[in-house]
Amino acid sequence: MTTQPLETPLAAPRPPRRTARFPLGRVGLWIFVGLACFLSVIPFYLMFVWASLPGEQIFAVPPHLWFGDAFVGNFQKMMTATDNYALRQFWNSLYIASLSTVTTLFFCSLAGFAFAMYDFRGKGYLFGFILVTMLIPPLVMDIPSFLVMNNVLHWIGTPRTLWVPGMANAFGIFLMRQYIVSALPKSLIEAARLDGATEFGIYMKVVLPLIRPILATLGVVTFVGSWNNFKGALIMRLSEDSTMTLPLSLRRITGGAANINADWGATLMMVVLTVIPLLILFLFASRQVISGLTSGAVKD
Amino acid sequence: MQERVPLPTSPPRQRRRWSYTRFQQRFAPYIFTSPFFVLFLIFGLFPLGFSLFLAFHLWNPLDGLGNWEYVGWENFQLALGARDQFWVALKNTVWIGLLSGVPQHLVALPLAFVINQSLRRWQGSISTILFLPYITNAVAITIVFGMLYSENLGLLNYALSAVGLGPVRWLALPELVPVSVAAVVFWRYVGWNVILYLSGLQAISEDVYEAATVDGASSAQKFFYITLPLLRPMMFYAFTLTIVGNMQLFEEPFIMVGQAGGSGGAALTSAMHIYNVAFRDLDMGYGSAMAWLLFLAIFVLSMVNNYLFSRGGGRQ
C-alpha cells in the first residue's frame, strides 16, 4: 500500500498573494487606474482654469495651468458677445430639459406601472412593440420629424419640438417596468384596491413614492440627454438669439473649435456655463444613476 | 367541538353593467400605456413611413406637401454611385468608429478587471470619476479638445515640443483628423464601458474564482478562462451600443472641424453628410434615402456582431 502523504486542507499552502509575488504589481495597478482617472478629470480642470484667464493668456507660451482672475471679466465678455442673451439661452436649455424630464418621468412610469402590474389583453404584443421601436436609430428619425414639425404641425423654432416627441419613450418605459416588476409586489396593488383607491390613485399614492430611486436615474438621464441635445436644436431651427439653447449658442460664439480668432475668454465662460448644471446633477446623483443604468443591462 | 358560526355572506356583488370601478380597472392599463402609442404614431410611425416614401421622391420642403416628384430608385443609385460622398462618409464613419471603439474596449475591459479584482474598496469613487466624461456636453468638451489640439498654441504641441518633437497639425492633416476626433469619442465613452464591464464582473460568482484558485489557476488563466467567457453577454451588449452609437457620430466632428468635415473632408461622417444634404441643401428625398442606407449598414454591422458572439460561445 503506497502511503502518499495526504495533504490536509490545513496544510495546503496558501495561494501566494499577488502583492508579494510582484512587488511592482500594485504600484503598476495604481498608475494604470490613476492615469485613467487623471485623464478623465483633466479637461474639466483645464476648462475652469481657462475660463478664469484673460483671453490672451489662454494660449500663452508657456501655458498657464493655474487659475487667473478674469472670471468676472470673461462673464461680461460672454454677455457682450451674445448681445446679453447668454442667460436667456441658459434658461431655454433649462426650460426644455426640465419639461422633458417631468413629462418623461410621468408618462414612462405610468406605462411601466401598467406593464408591470396589470394583466391585460395584448400586453405581450404591446410591450414587444415598444421594445422593437428601440432598434430604430435616432438618426433615421431626424428628417421625418423635421418634416412633421415643419410641414404638418408648424412647430419649427419652438421649444416643444424638442420635448414633446420623447415624452413617452421606449427606453424609459422599459427601465420603469423592469424596476417595478422586481421591486413592488402585486399584493400591494390589491390591498390599495380593497381600500377603495382608484387605479390612478394607486399609481399616485402607492407606486410613485416607492419607485423614487429609478425615477432619479431616469430623471438624470433624461435631463442630461435633453440638455445636451445639440443636433435636435440645430435641426429644429432654434436659431434666434432668444430661442437658442446653450450648445447652439456655444457653437456660434466659437465659430468652430479651430478658430484662433474667437473670443476665447467668452467661449470658455460659456463652456463652463454649459457644463456646470451637469456637474451639479452628477455630484448629487452619480451613484444612483450608475447603479440604476446597469441594473437591467445583462438581462436581455 | 366548537360550533361554527356561519360567516355572514358577502353582500351580493353589484352587477351594475357600467360600474365606474370596474370600468377603470379594466381600461386603466390601456389608458396608462396609450401616451406612448399616440406619440409614436405622430412622431414615429407616420414620419418613418413618410421618410420611406420620400426616399423615392425628389422634394424640397419649402415647396410644401404634395409637390414632390417620383424618381424611383434614383436617390439610392446616386448614393451608391461614385459621384457622391456617401461611400467616403461611410468609410470615414467606420474608420473613426474603429479608431475610437476598439481602444475603448481594449482599455475598459482590463480597467474594470483590475478595479474589480484589486481595488474593490475604491470602486465607487473610481467609477464615479471615470463616469464623469460620459455625462458632459459634447459641444463644450469638443471645444476644449480643439484647444488642446491647436497647432501653434495648443497644450498638446507644447508638451511635444518640450520633449523635442515638432508641432503636429492635429486638425489639418487628413490622416490625423480622424484620430483627433476619435480621441474625443474614446475619452467620452471609456468610463461608460468600464461601468458596464464592472457590473458584468460583479455578476460573476466569487466561488468560481475560488475554485480556480484551489485548482492552481494563475491570474491570467482566470482572466481568459473564467472572466472573458462569463462576460460575453455584457461584451455583446457593450459592443452593440458602441457600434450603434459610433455609426451615428455627429457632434464631435461637426464641432471639431466644421460642417464640411475638415481638410479633405476626412472627418465627414455619414450623419453629417445626411445633415448637409437634407438640412443645408434641402434635398429631403436624397437625405432620406441615405438615412435608410445608413440604417441598413448599422443593422448589418449589428448582425455581424451578433453572429460573432453567438458563434462558438455556446450560450450568448
Coordinates of C-alpha atoms in Angstrom, one line a residue:
Chain A
M1 CA 0.0 0.0 0.0
T2 CA 1.5 3.2 -1.1
T3 CA 1.4 5.8 1.5
Q4 CA 1.3 9.1 -0.1
P5 CA 1.3 11.9 2.3
L6 CA -2.2 13.3 2.2
E7 CA -2.4 17.0 2.2
T8 CA -4.9 18.1 4.8
P9 CA -6.8 21.2 3.9
L10 CA -5.0 22.9 6.8
A11 CA -1.6 22.1 5.4
A12 CA -2.4 23.3 1.9
P13 CA -0.1 26.2 1.1
R14 CA -1.9 29.5 1.0
P15 CA -2.2 30.8 -2.5
P16 CA 0.6 33.3 -2.9
R17 CA -0.6 36.9 -2.6
R18 CA -0.1 38.8 -5.8
T19 CA 1.4 41.8 -3.9
A20 CA 4.1 39.5 -2.6
R21 CA 4.9 37.9 -5.9
F22 CA 5.0 41.1 -8.0
P23 CA 6.1 43.9 -5.7
L24 CA 5.5 46.3 -8.6
G25 CA 2.1 44.9 -9.5
R26 CA 0.2 47.0 -7.1
V27 CA 2.1 50.1 -8.0
G28 CA 1.6 49.5 -11.7
L29 CA -2.1 48.9 -11.0
W30 CA -2.5 52.3 -9.3
I31 CA -0.6 54.0 -12.0
F32 CA -2.9 52.5 -14.7
V33 CA -6.1 53.4 -12.8
G34 CA -4.7 56.7 -11.6
L35 CA -3.8 57.7 -15.1
A36 CA -7.3 56.8 -16.3
C37 CA -8.8 59.0 -13.6
F38 CA -6.4 61.8 -14.2
L39 CA -7.2 61.8 -18.0
S40 CA -10.9 61.8 -17.2
V41 CA -10.7 64.8 -15.0
I42 CA -8.1 67.0 -16.6
P43 CA -10.2 68.5 -19.4
F44 CA -12.7 69.7 -16.8
Y45 CA -9.9 71.2 -14.8
L46 CA -8.4 73.0 -17.8
M47 CA -11.9 74.3 -18.8
F48 CA -12.2 76.0 -15.4
V49 CA -8.7 77.3 -15.4
W50 CA -9.1 78.8 -18.9
A51 CA -12.4 80.3 -18.0
S52 CA -10.6 82.3 -15.3
L53 CA -7.8 83.6 -17.6
P54 CA -7.9 86.7 -19.7
G55 CA -8.3 85.8 -23.4
E56 CA -4.6 86.4 -24.4
Q57 CA -3.3 84.2 -21.6
I58 CA -5.3 81.1 -22.5
F59 CA -2.9 80.2 -25.3
A60 CA 0.2 81.7 -23.7
V61 CA 3.5 80.0 -24.0
P62 CA 4.5 78.7 -21.5
P63 CA 0.8 77.7 -20.7
H64 CA -0.9 78.9 -17.6
L65 CA -2.1 76.0 -15.6
W66 CA -3.4 77.8 -12.6
F67 CA -6.5 80.0 -12.1
G68 CA -6.4 83.6 -13.1
D69 CA -8.6 86.5 -12.0
A70 CA -10.6 87.2 -15.2
F71 CA -13.6 85.1 -14.3
V72 CA -15.9 88.1 -14.0
G73 CA -14.3 89.8 -17.0
N74 CA -15.0 86.7 -19.1
F75 CA -18.5 86.6 -17.9
Q76 CA -19.1 90.2 -19.1
K77 CA -17.4 89.4 -22.4
M78 CA -19.7 86.4 -22.9
M79 CA -22.7 88.6 -22.2
T80 CA -21.5 91.2 -24.8
A81 CA -20.7 88.5 -27.3
T82 CA -24.2 87.1 -27.1
D83 CA -26.0 90.5 -27.0
N84 CA -26.9 89.8 -23.4
Y85 CA -28.8 86.6 -24.5
A86 CA -26.5 84.1 -22.8
L87 CA -28.5 83.8 -19.6
R88 CA -31.7 83.6 -21.6
Q89 CA -30.2 80.8 -23.6
F90 CA -29.2 79.1 -20.4
W91 CA -32.8 79.4 -19.3
N92 CA -34.0 77.9 -22.7
S93 CA -31.9 74.9 -22.1
L94 CA -33.1 74.6 -18.5
Y95 CA -36.7 75.0 -19.5
I96 CA -36.6 72.4 -22.3
A97 CA -34.7 69.9 -20.2
S98 CA -36.9 70.3 -17.1
L99 CA -40.2 69.9 -19.1
S100 CA -38.7 67.0 -20.9
T101 CA -37.7 65.3 -17.6
V102 CA -41.0 65.9 -15.8
T103 CA -43.2 64.6 -18.6
T104 CA -40.9 61.7 -19.4
L105 CA -40.9 60.6 -15.7
F106 CA -44.7 60.8 -15.6
F107 CA -45.6 59.0 -18.8
C108 CA -42.9 56.4 -18.6
S109 CA -43.6 55.4 -15.0
L110 CA -47.3 55.3 -15.7
A111 CA -46.8 53.0 -18.7
G112 CA -44.1 51.0 -16.8
F113 CA -46.6 50.5 -14.0
A114 CA -49.3 49.3 -16.3
F115 CA -46.9 46.8 -18.0
A116 CA -45.6 45.6 -14.6
M117 CA -48.7 45.3 -12.6
Y118 CA -51.7 44.5 -14.8
D119 CA -52.6 41.6 -16.9
F120 CA -54.5 42.8 -20.0
R121 CA -55.2 41.5 -23.4
G122 CA -52.4 42.2 -25.9
K123 CA -49.9 43.2 -23.2
G124 CA -47.2 41.0 -24.6
Y125 CA -47.6 42.3 -28.1
L126 CA -47.7 45.9 -27.0
F127 CA -44.6 45.6 -24.8
G128 CA -42.8 43.7 -27.6
F129 CA -43.7 46.5 -30.0
I130 CA -42.2 49.1 -27.6
L131 CA -39.0 47.1 -27.4
V132 CA -38.7 46.8 -31.1
T133 CA -39.0 50.6 -31.5
M134 CA -35.8 50.9 -29.5
L135 CA -34.0 49.4 -32.5
I136 CA -34.7 52.3 -34.7
P137 CA -31.6 54.5 -34.8
P138 CA -32.5 58.1 -33.8
L139 CA -30.7 59.3 -37.0
V140 CA -33.4 57.8 -39.3
M141 CA -36.0 59.9 -37.4
D142 CA -34.2 63.3 -38.0
I143 CA -35.5 64.1 -41.4
P144 CA -39.1 62.9 -41.0
S145 CA -39.5 64.5 -37.6
F146 CA -38.3 67.8 -39.0
L147 CA -40.9 67.5 -41.8
V148 CA -43.7 66.7 -39.4
M149 CA -42.7 69.7 -37.3
N150 CA -42.2 72.0 -40.3
N151 CA -44.9 71.0 -42.8
V152 CA -47.6 69.4 -40.7
L153 CA -47.5 70.9 -37.2
H154 CA -45.7 74.2 -38.0
W155 CA -43.8 74.0 -34.7
I156 CA -40.3 74.8 -36.2
G157 CA -38.3 77.1 -34.0
T158 CA -40.3 76.4 -30.8
P159 CA -39.1 74.6 -27.7
R160 CA -41.8 71.9 -27.9
T161 CA -40.2 70.3 -30.9
L162 CA -37.5 69.1 -28.5
W163 CA -39.5 67.8 -25.5
V164 CA -42.9 66.6 -26.9
P165 CA -41.8 63.7 -29.1
G166 CA -39.8 62.0 -26.4
M167 CA -42.3 62.3 -23.5
A168 CA -43.1 58.7 -23.5
N169 CA -40.2 56.7 -24.8
A170 CA -39.3 53.1 -25.1
F171 CA -36.2 53.2 -23.0
G172 CA -37.9 54.9 -20.1
I173 CA -40.9 52.5 -20.1
F174 CA -38.6 49.5 -20.3
L175 CA -36.5 50.8 -17.4
M176 CA -39.6 51.5 -15.3
R177 CA -41.2 48.2 -16.0
Q178 CA -38.1 46.3 -15.0
Y179 CA -37.8 48.1 -11.8
I180 CA -41.4 47.9 -10.8
V181 CA -41.6 44.2 -11.5
S182 CA -38.6 43.5 -9.3
A183 CA -39.3 46.0 -6.5
L184 CA -43.1 46.0 -5.9
P185 CA -45.3 43.1 -5.1
K186 CA -48.7 42.8 -6.8
S187 CA -50.4 42.3 -3.5
L188 CA -49.6 45.9 -2.7
I189 CA -51.9 47.0 -5.6
E190 CA -54.6 44.6 -4.4
A191 CA -54.5 45.9 -0.9
A192 CA -54.8 49.5 -2.1
R193 CA -57.7 48.5 -4.4
L194 CA -59.5 46.9 -1.5
D195 CA -59.1 50.2 0.4
G196 CA -61.1 51.8 -2.4
A197 CA -58.3 53.5 -4.3
T198 CA -58.8 54.2 -8.0
E199 CA -56.2 52.8 -10.4
F200 CA -54.7 56.2 -11.0
G201 CA -54.8 56.8 -7.2
I202 CA -52.8 53.7 -6.7
Y203 CA -50.2 54.9 -9.1
M204 CA -50.0 58.4 -7.5
K205 CA -50.1 57.4 -3.8
V206 CA -48.6 53.9 -3.7
V207 CA -46.4 53.4 -6.7
L208 CA -44.8 56.8 -7.3
P209 CA -43.4 57.1 -3.8
L210 CA -41.9 53.6 -3.9
I211 CA -40.0 54.0 -7.2
R212 CA -38.0 57.1 -6.3
P213 CA -34.6 55.5 -7.0
I214 CA -35.4 54.6 -10.6
L215 CA -37.1 58.0 -11.1
A216 CA -33.9 59.6 -10.1
T217 CA -32.0 57.5 -12.6
L218 CA -34.3 58.1 -15.5
G219 CA -34.7 61.8 -14.5
V220 CA -30.9 62.5 -14.6
V221 CA -30.5 60.5 -17.9
T222 CA -33.4 62.4 -19.5
F223 CA -32.3 65.8 -18.2
V224 CA -28.7 65.3 -19.4
G225 CA -29.8 63.9 -22.8
S226 CA -32.1 66.9 -23.3
W227 CA -29.6 69.5 -22.1
N228 CA -27.0 68.1 -24.5
N229 CA -29.3 67.8 -27.5
F230 CA -27.4 69.8 -30.0
K231 CA -28.4 68.2 -33.2
G232 CA -32.1 68.3 -32.4
A233 CA -31.9 72.1 -31.7
L234 CA -29.9 72.6 -34.8
I235 CA -32.4 70.7 -37.0
M236 CA -35.5 72.3 -35.4
R237 CA -34.0 75.7 -36.1
L238 CA -34.0 77.1 -32.6
S239 CA -31.7 79.7 -34.2
E240 CA -32.9 83.1 -33.0
D241 CA -30.9 84.8 -30.2
S242 CA -33.8 84.4 -27.9
T243 CA -34.8 80.8 -28.8
M244 CA -31.3 79.2 -28.9
T245 CA -30.2 76.6 -26.5
L246 CA -26.8 76.8 -24.9
P247 CA -24.9 74.3 -27.0
L248 CA -26.1 76.0 -30.2
S249 CA -25.0 79.4 -28.9
L250 CA -21.7 77.9 -27.9
R251 CA -21.1 76.7 -31.4
R252 CA -21.9 80.1 -32.8
I253 CA -19.7 82.0 -30.4
T254 CA -16.6 79.9 -31.3
G255 CA -17.2 79.7 -35.0
G256 CA -15.5 76.3 -35.0
A257 CA -13.1 74.8 -32.5
A258 CA -10.0 75.5 -34.5
N259 CA -10.8 79.2 -35.0
I260 CA -7.9 81.1 -33.4
N261 CA -9.6 84.5 -33.6
A262 CA -12.6 83.5 -31.5
D263 CA -13.1 85.3 -28.2
W264 CA -11.7 82.5 -26.1
G265 CA -12.4 84.1 -22.7
A266 CA -16.1 84.4 -23.6
T267 CA -16.2 81.0 -25.2
L268 CA -14.7 79.2 -22.2
M269 CA -17.1 81.0 -19.9
M270 CA -19.9 79.6 -21.9
V271 CA -18.4 76.2 -21.9
V272 CA -18.4 76.3 -18.1
L273 CA -22.0 77.6 -18.1
T274 CA -22.9 74.6 -20.3
V275 CA -21.2 72.0 -18.2
I276 CA -21.9 73.3 -14.6
P277 CA -25.5 72.1 -14.3
L278 CA -24.4 68.7 -15.5
L279 CA -21.7 68.6 -12.9
I280 CA -24.0 69.6 -10.1
L281 CA -26.6 67.0 -11.1
F282 CA -23.8 64.4 -11.3
L283 CA -22.5 65.3 -7.9
F284 CA -25.8 64.5 -6.3
A285 CA -26.9 61.5 -8.3
S286 CA -23.9 59.7 -9.9
R287 CA -24.0 56.6 -7.8
Q288 CA -27.7 56.3 -8.2
V289 CA -27.5 56.8 -11.9
I290 CA -24.7 54.3 -12.4
S291 CA -26.4 51.5 -10.5
G292 CA -29.8 52.2 -12.0
L293 CA -28.5 52.2 -15.5
T294 CA -26.6 49.0 -15.3
S295 CA -29.0 47.0 -13.1
G296 CA -31.0 45.7 -16.1
A297 CA -28.2 45.7 -18.6
V298 CA -27.3 42.0 -18.8
K299 CA -30.7 40.5 -18.5
D300 CA -31.7 40.7 -22.2
Chain B
M1 CA -66.4 20.7 19.0
Q2 CA -67.0 24.3 18.7
E3 CA -70.0 25.3 16.8
R4 CA -69.3 27.1 13.7
V5 CA -70.8 30.4 13.4
P6 CA -72.0 30.8 9.9
L7 CA -70.0 33.6 8.3
P8 CA -72.0 36.5 7.1
T9 CA -72.5 36.1 3.5
S10 CA -70.9 38.8 1.5
P11 CA -73.4 41.2 0.0
P12 CA -74.4 40.2 -3.5
R13 CA -71.9 41.6 -5.9
Q14 CA -73.2 44.6 -7.6
R15 CA -73.9 43.7 -11.2
R16 CA -74.3 47.1 -12.5
R17 CA -73.0 47.0 -16.0
W18 CA -71.4 50.3 -16.0
S19 CA -69.7 50.5 -12.7
Y20 CA -67.0 53.1 -12.7
T21 CA -64.7 51.0 -10.5
R22 CA -64.9 48.1 -12.9
F23 CA -64.6 50.3 -16.0
Q24 CA -61.5 52.0 -14.8
Q25 CA -59.9 48.7 -13.6
R26 CA -60.4 47.2 -16.9
F27 CA -59.2 50.0 -19.1
A28 CA -56.6 51.6 -16.8
P29 CA -53.7 49.7 -18.4
Y30 CA -54.7 50.7 -21.9
I31 CA -55.1 54.4 -20.8
F32 CA -51.8 54.3 -18.9
T33 CA -49.8 52.9 -21.9
S34 CA -51.6 54.9 -24.6
P35 CA -49.4 58.1 -24.5
F36 CA -46.5 56.1 -25.9
F37 CA -48.6 54.8 -28.8
V38 CA -50.2 58.1 -29.6
L39 CA -46.8 59.8 -29.6
F40 CA -45.2 57.1 -31.6
L41 CA -47.9 57.3 -34.2
I42 CA -47.4 61.0 -34.6
F43 CA -43.7 61.3 -34.2
G44 CA -42.6 57.8 -35.1
L45 CA -44.7 55.6 -37.3
F46 CA -46.1 58.3 -39.6
P47 CA -42.7 60.1 -40.0
L48 CA -41.0 56.7 -40.7
G49 CA -43.4 55.9 -43.4
F50 CA -43.1 59.4 -44.8
S51 CA -39.4 59.2 -44.9
L52 CA -39.5 55.8 -46.7
F53 CA -41.9 57.4 -49.2
L54 CA -39.6 60.4 -49.6
A55 CA -36.6 58.2 -50.3
F56 CA -38.2 57.6 -53.7
H57 CA -39.0 61.2 -54.4
L58 CA -37.4 64.5 -55.1
W59 CA -38.7 67.1 -52.7
N60 CA -37.8 70.4 -51.2
P61 CA -39.8 71.0 -48.0
L62 CA -40.2 74.7 -49.0
D63 CA -42.4 73.6 -51.9
G64 CA -44.9 72.3 -49.5
L65 CA -46.7 69.0 -49.1
G66 CA -47.7 67.3 -52.3
N67 CA -45.2 69.0 -54.6
W68 CA -42.8 66.0 -54.9
E69 CA -41.6 64.2 -57.9
Y70 CA -41.4 60.5 -58.1
V71 CA -37.8 59.4 -59.1
G72 CA -37.9 55.7 -58.3
W73 CA -34.5 54.3 -57.1
E74 CA -32.6 57.3 -58.4
N75 CA -31.8 58.6 -54.9
F76 CA -30.3 55.2 -53.9
Q77 CA -28.4 54.9 -57.2
L78 CA -26.9 58.4 -56.6
A79 CA -25.8 57.5 -53.1
L80 CA -24.3 54.2 -54.1
G81 CA -22.7 55.5 -57.2
A82 CA -19.2 57.1 -57.2
R83 CA -20.3 60.6 -57.8
D84 CA -21.4 61.3 -54.3
Q85 CA -19.7 61.4 -50.9
F86 CA -21.9 58.6 -49.5
W87 CA -19.2 56.0 -49.5
V88 CA -16.5 58.4 -48.4
A89 CA -18.6 59.5 -45.4
L90 CA -19.4 55.9 -44.6
K91 CA -15.8 54.9 -44.8
N92 CA -14.8 57.9 -42.5
T93 CA -17.6 56.9 -40.1
V94 CA -16.4 53.3 -39.8
W95 CA -12.8 54.3 -39.6
I96 CA -13.4 56.9 -36.8
G97 CA -15.7 54.3 -35.2
L98 CA -12.9 51.7 -35.2
L99 CA -10.3 54.2 -34.0
S100 CA -12.4 55.1 -31.0
G101 CA -14.3 51.9 -30.4
V102 CA -11.6 49.3 -30.4
P103 CA -9.3 51.1 -27.9
Q104 CA -12.4 51.9 -25.8
H105 CA -12.9 48.2 -25.1
L106 CA -9.3 47.3 -25.0
V107 CA -8.8 49.8 -22.2
A108 CA -12.1 49.5 -20.4
L109 CA -12.1 45.7 -20.0
P110 CA -8.7 45.4 -18.2
L111 CA -9.5 48.6 -16.3
A112 CA -12.8 47.1 -15.0
F113 CA -10.9 43.8 -14.3
V114 CA -8.2 45.3 -12.1
I115 CA -10.7 47.6 -10.3
N116 CA -12.9 44.6 -9.6
Q117 CA -10.0 42.3 -8.5
S118 CA -7.8 44.6 -6.5
L119 CA -9.4 47.9 -5.8
R120 CA -12.8 46.9 -4.6
R121 CA -12.7 49.4 -1.8
W122 CA -12.2 52.3 -4.1
Q123 CA -14.6 51.1 -6.8
G124 CA -17.3 53.6 -6.0
S125 CA -15.1 56.6 -6.2
I126 CA -13.1 55.4 -9.2
S127 CA -16.2 54.6 -11.3
T128 CA -17.7 58.0 -10.4
I129 CA -14.6 59.7 -11.7
L130 CA -14.4 57.6 -14.8
F131 CA -18.1 58.2 -15.5
L132 CA -17.7 61.9 -15.5
P133 CA -16.8 62.3 -19.2
Y134 CA -19.9 60.4 -20.2
I135 CA -22.2 62.9 -18.6
T136 CA -20.6 66.0 -20.1
N137 CA -21.7 68.1 -23.1
A138 CA -20.3 67.1 -26.4
V139 CA -20.1 70.6 -27.8
A140 CA -18.4 72.0 -24.8
I141 CA -15.8 69.2 -24.4
T142 CA -15.1 69.1 -28.1
I143 CA -14.2 72.8 -27.9
V144 CA -11.8 72.1 -25.0
F145 CA -10.2 69.3 -27.0
G146 CA -9.9 71.6 -30.0
M147 CA -7.9 74.0 -27.9
L148 CA -5.6 71.2 -26.8
Y149 CA -5.0 70.3 -30.5
S150 CA -4.4 73.9 -31.6
E151 CA -1.4 73.8 -33.9
N152 CA 0.8 76.6 -32.6
L153 CA -0.6 77.3 -29.2
G154 CA -2.2 74.1 -28.0
L155 CA -1.1 72.3 -24.9
L156 CA -0.5 69.0 -26.7
N157 CA 2.0 70.5 -29.2
Y158 CA 3.6 72.5 -26.3
A159 CA 4.2 69.2 -24.5
L160 CA 5.5 67.6 -27.7
S161 CA 7.9 70.4 -28.4
A162 CA 9.1 70.2 -24.7
V163 CA 10.5 66.7 -25.5
G164 CA 11.9 67.8 -28.8
L165 CA 9.2 66.8 -31.2
G166 CA 7.9 69.2 -33.7
P167 CA 4.4 70.6 -33.7
V168 CA 1.8 68.2 -35.1
R169 CA -1.0 69.5 -37.3
W170 CA -3.7 67.6 -35.4
L171 CA -6.7 69.3 -37.1
A172 CA -5.2 70.0 -40.5
L173 CA -3.7 66.7 -41.8
P174 CA -6.4 64.5 -43.4
E175 CA -4.7 61.4 -41.9
L176 CA -4.7 62.9 -38.4
V177 CA -8.1 64.5 -38.2
P178 CA -10.0 61.1 -37.7
V179 CA -7.5 60.3 -34.9
S180 CA -8.1 63.6 -33.2
V181 CA -11.9 63.2 -33.4
A182 CA -11.7 59.6 -32.3
A183 CA -9.7 60.6 -29.3
V184 CA -12.6 62.7 -28.0
V185 CA -15.1 59.9 -28.6
F186 CA -12.7 57.5 -26.9
W187 CA -12.4 59.8 -23.9
R188 CA -16.1 60.2 -23.5
Y189 CA -17.1 56.6 -23.6
V190 CA -14.2 54.6 -21.9
G191 CA -15.7 55.2 -18.5
W192 CA -19.2 54.2 -19.6
N193 CA -17.8 50.8 -20.8
V194 CA -15.8 50.4 -17.6
I195 CA -19.1 50.8 -15.7
L196 CA -20.8 48.2 -17.9
Y197 CA -18.0 45.7 -17.5
L198 CA -17.8 46.3 -13.8
S199 CA -21.4 45.5 -13.3
G200 CA -20.9 42.4 -15.6
L201 CA -18.0 41.3 -13.5
Q202 CA -19.9 41.7 -10.3
A203 CA -22.5 39.3 -11.6
I204 CA -19.8 36.6 -11.7
S205 CA -19.9 34.5 -8.6
E206 CA -16.8 34.7 -6.3
D207 CA -17.0 30.9 -5.9
V208 CA -15.9 30.3 -9.5
Y209 CA -12.7 32.2 -8.9
E210 CA -12.1 30.4 -5.6
A211 CA -12.5 27.1 -7.2
A212 CA -10.0 28.1 -9.8
T213 CA -7.5 29.3 -7.2
V214 CA -7.8 25.9 -5.4
D215 CA -7.0 24.3 -8.8
G216 CA -4.0 26.4 -9.1
A217 CA -5.0 28.8 -11.9
S218 CA -3.0 31.9 -12.5
S219 CA -4.5 35.3 -12.7
A220 CA -4.1 35.3 -16.5
Q221 CA -5.8 31.9 -16.7
K222 CA -8.6 33.1 -14.5
F223 CA -9.0 36.1 -16.8
F224 CA -9.0 34.1 -20.1
Y225 CA -10.9 31.0 -18.9
I226 CA -13.4 32.5 -16.4
T227 CA -13.8 36.2 -16.8
L228 CA -13.9 36.5 -20.6
P229 CA -16.4 33.7 -21.2
L230 CA -18.7 34.7 -18.4
L231 CA -18.6 38.3 -19.5
R232 CA -19.8 37.5 -23.0
P233 CA -23.3 38.8 -22.7
M234 CA -22.1 42.1 -21.3
M235 CA -19.5 42.4 -24.0
F236 CA -22.1 41.8 -26.6
Y237 CA -24.3 44.5 -25.1
A238 CA -21.4 47.0 -24.8
F239 CA -20.2 46.3 -28.4
T240 CA -23.7 46.7 -29.8
L241 CA -24.0 50.1 -28.0
T242 CA -20.6 51.2 -29.4
I243 CA -21.5 50.2 -32.9
V244 CA -24.9 51.8 -33.0
G245 CA -23.5 54.9 -31.3
N246 CA -20.4 55.3 -33.4
M247 CA -22.2 54.8 -36.7
Q248 CA -24.3 57.9 -35.9
L249 CA -21.4 60.1 -34.8
F250 CA -22.3 63.8 -35.4
E251 CA -21.5 66.4 -32.7
E252 CA -17.8 65.8 -32.2
P253 CA -16.6 66.0 -35.8
F254 CA -19.2 68.7 -36.6
I255 CA -17.8 71.0 -33.9
M256 CA -14.2 69.9 -34.2
V257 CA -13.6 70.5 -37.9
G258 CA -16.8 72.1 -39.1
Q259 CA -19.8 71.1 -41.2
A260 CA -17.8 70.0 -44.2
G261 CA -15.7 67.6 -42.3
G262 CA -12.4 69.5 -42.2
S263 CA -9.5 69.3 -44.6
G264 CA -10.1 66.7 -47.3
G265 CA -13.5 66.0 -45.7
A266 CA -11.6 63.4 -43.7
A267 CA -14.0 63.7 -40.7
L268 CA -17.2 64.0 -42.7
T269 CA -19.3 61.3 -41.1
S270 CA -22.5 59.8 -42.6
A271 CA -24.7 61.6 -40.1
M272 CA -23.0 64.9 -41.1
H273 CA -23.4 64.2 -44.8
I274 CA -27.0 63.4 -44.3
Y275 CA -27.5 66.6 -42.3
N276 CA -25.8 68.6 -45.0
V277 CA -27.9 67.1 -47.8
A278 CA -31.2 67.3 -46.0
F279 CA -30.9 70.5 -44.0
R280 CA -28.4 72.6 -45.9
D281 CA -29.3 71.6 -49.4
L282 CA -32.9 70.8 -48.5
D283 CA -32.8 67.6 -50.6
M284 CA -35.1 65.6 -48.4
G285 CA -35.6 62.7 -50.6
Y286 CA -31.9 62.1 -51.1
G287 CA -31.3 62.6 -47.4
S288 CA -34.0 60.1 -46.5
A289 CA -32.6 57.5 -48.9
M290 CA -29.2 57.8 -47.3
A291 CA -30.6 57.6 -43.8
W292 CA -32.2 54.3 -44.7
L293 CA -29.0 53.1 -46.3
L294 CA -27.1 54.0 -43.1
F295 CA -29.8 52.2 -41.1
L296 CA -29.1 49.2 -43.2
A297 CA -25.4 49.5 -42.6
I298 CA -26.0 49.7 -38.8
F299 CA -28.2 46.7 -39.0
V300 CA -25.7 44.7 -40.9
L301 CA -22.9 45.6 -38.5
S302 CA -25.1 44.7 -35.6
M303 CA -25.9 41.3 -37.2
V304 CA -22.2 40.7 -37.8
N305 CA -21.5 41.4 -34.1
N306 CA -24.4 39.2 -33.2
Y307 CA -23.0 36.4 -35.4
L308 CA -19.5 36.7 -33.9
F309 CA -20.9 36.4 -30.4
S310 CA -23.2 33.6 -31.0
R311 CA -20.6 31.5 -32.8
G312 CA -18.6 29.0 -30.8
G313 CA -19.7 30.5 -27.5
G314 CA -22.4 28.1 -26.6
R315 CA -24.6 30.5 -24.6
Q316 CA -25.0 34.0 -25.5

